[in-house]
Tab-separated table of C-alpha atoms in Angstrom:
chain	number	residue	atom	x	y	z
A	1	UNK	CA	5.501	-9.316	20.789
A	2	UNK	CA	3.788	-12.016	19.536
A	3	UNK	CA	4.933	-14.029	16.615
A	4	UNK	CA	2.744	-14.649	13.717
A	5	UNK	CA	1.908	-18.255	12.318
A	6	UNK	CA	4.289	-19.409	9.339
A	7	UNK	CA	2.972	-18.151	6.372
A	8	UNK	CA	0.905	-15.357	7.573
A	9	UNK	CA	1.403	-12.079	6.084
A	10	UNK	CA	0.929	-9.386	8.570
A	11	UNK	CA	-1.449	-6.800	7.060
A	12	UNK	CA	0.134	-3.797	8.780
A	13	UNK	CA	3.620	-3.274	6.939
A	14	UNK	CA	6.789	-1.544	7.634
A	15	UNK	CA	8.257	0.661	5.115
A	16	UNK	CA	11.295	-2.498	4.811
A	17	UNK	CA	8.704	-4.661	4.453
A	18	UNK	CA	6.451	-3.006	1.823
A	19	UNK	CA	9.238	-2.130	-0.109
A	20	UNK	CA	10.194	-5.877	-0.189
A	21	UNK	CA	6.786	-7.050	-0.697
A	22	UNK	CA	6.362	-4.750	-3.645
A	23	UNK	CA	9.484	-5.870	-5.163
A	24	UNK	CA	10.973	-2.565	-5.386
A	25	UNK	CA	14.779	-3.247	-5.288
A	26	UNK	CA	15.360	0.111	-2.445
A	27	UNK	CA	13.175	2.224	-0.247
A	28	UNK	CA	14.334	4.955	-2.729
A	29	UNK	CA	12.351	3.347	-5.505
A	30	UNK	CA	9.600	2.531	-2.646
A	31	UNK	CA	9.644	6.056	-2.231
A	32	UNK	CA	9.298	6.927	-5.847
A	33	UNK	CA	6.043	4.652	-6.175
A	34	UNK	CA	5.095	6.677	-3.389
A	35	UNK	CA	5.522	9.733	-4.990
A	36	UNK	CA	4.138	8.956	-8.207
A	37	UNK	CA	0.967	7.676	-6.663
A	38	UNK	CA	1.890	3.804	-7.601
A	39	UNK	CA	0.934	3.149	-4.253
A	40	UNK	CA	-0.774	4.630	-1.528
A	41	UNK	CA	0.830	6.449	1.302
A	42	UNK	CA	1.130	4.912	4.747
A	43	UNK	CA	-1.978	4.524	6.867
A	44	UNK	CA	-2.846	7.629	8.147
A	45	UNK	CA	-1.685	8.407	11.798
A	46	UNK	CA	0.827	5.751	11.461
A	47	UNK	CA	4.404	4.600	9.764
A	48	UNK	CA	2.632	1.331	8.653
A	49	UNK	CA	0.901	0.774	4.784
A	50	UNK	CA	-2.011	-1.531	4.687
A	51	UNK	CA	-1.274	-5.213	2.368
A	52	UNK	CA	-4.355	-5.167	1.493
A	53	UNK	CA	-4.672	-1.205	-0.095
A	54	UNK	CA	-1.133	-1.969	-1.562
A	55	UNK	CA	-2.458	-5.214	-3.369
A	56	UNK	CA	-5.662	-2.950	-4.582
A	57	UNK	CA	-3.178	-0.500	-5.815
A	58	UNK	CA	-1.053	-2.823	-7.862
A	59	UNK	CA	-4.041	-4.172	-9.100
A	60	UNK	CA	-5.162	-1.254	-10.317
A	61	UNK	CA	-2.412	-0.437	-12.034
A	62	UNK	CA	-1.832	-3.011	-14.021
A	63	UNK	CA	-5.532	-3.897	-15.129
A	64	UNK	CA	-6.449	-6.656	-12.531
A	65	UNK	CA	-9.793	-4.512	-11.750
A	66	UNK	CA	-12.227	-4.041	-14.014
A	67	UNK	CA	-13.970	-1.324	-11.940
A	68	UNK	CA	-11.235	-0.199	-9.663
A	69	UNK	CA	-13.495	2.748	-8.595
A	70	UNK	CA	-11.200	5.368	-6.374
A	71	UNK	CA	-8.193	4.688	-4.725
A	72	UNK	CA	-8.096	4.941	-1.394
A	73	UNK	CA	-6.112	8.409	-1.149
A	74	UNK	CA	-8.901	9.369	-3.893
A	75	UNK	CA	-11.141	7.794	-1.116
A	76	UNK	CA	-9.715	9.555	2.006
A	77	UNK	CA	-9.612	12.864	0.013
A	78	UNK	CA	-13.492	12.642	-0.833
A	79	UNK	CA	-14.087	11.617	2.881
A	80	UNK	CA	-12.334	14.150	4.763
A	81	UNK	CA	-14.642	17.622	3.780
């Protein structure tokens, strides 16, 4: 496997890692945010989330977009009939 460059954030995250990255003190909470739609679900087909959708999420939640428009489970629901 390669190794990433200091200071790069892979955008493909484990469930450790997002957890971490979210500040979420156990994958319990994680799990919770989950749950309560904090945060989207991991990438469909996979076991990894997506930085970027979690960043959207979290900045949707706590005003940082003006128009956040849908998120992107409301998204993949829309998409998928």
């Amino acid at each position: 496997m390669t190794t990433l460059p200091l200071g790069l954030i892979p955008r493909g995250l484990t469930r450790e890692q997002v957890a971490a990255y979210c500040g979420c003190e156990s994958l319990a909470a994680f799990d919770d945010w989950v749950r309560r739609g904090i945060v989207p679900r991991a990438m469909t087909g996979t076991t990894r989330w997506d930085r970027r959708a979690i960043d959207r999420a979290l900045d949707r939640r706590s005003g940082l977009l003006s128009d956040p428009g849908p998120s992107i489970d409301e998204w993949l629901a829309e998409h998928a009939r």
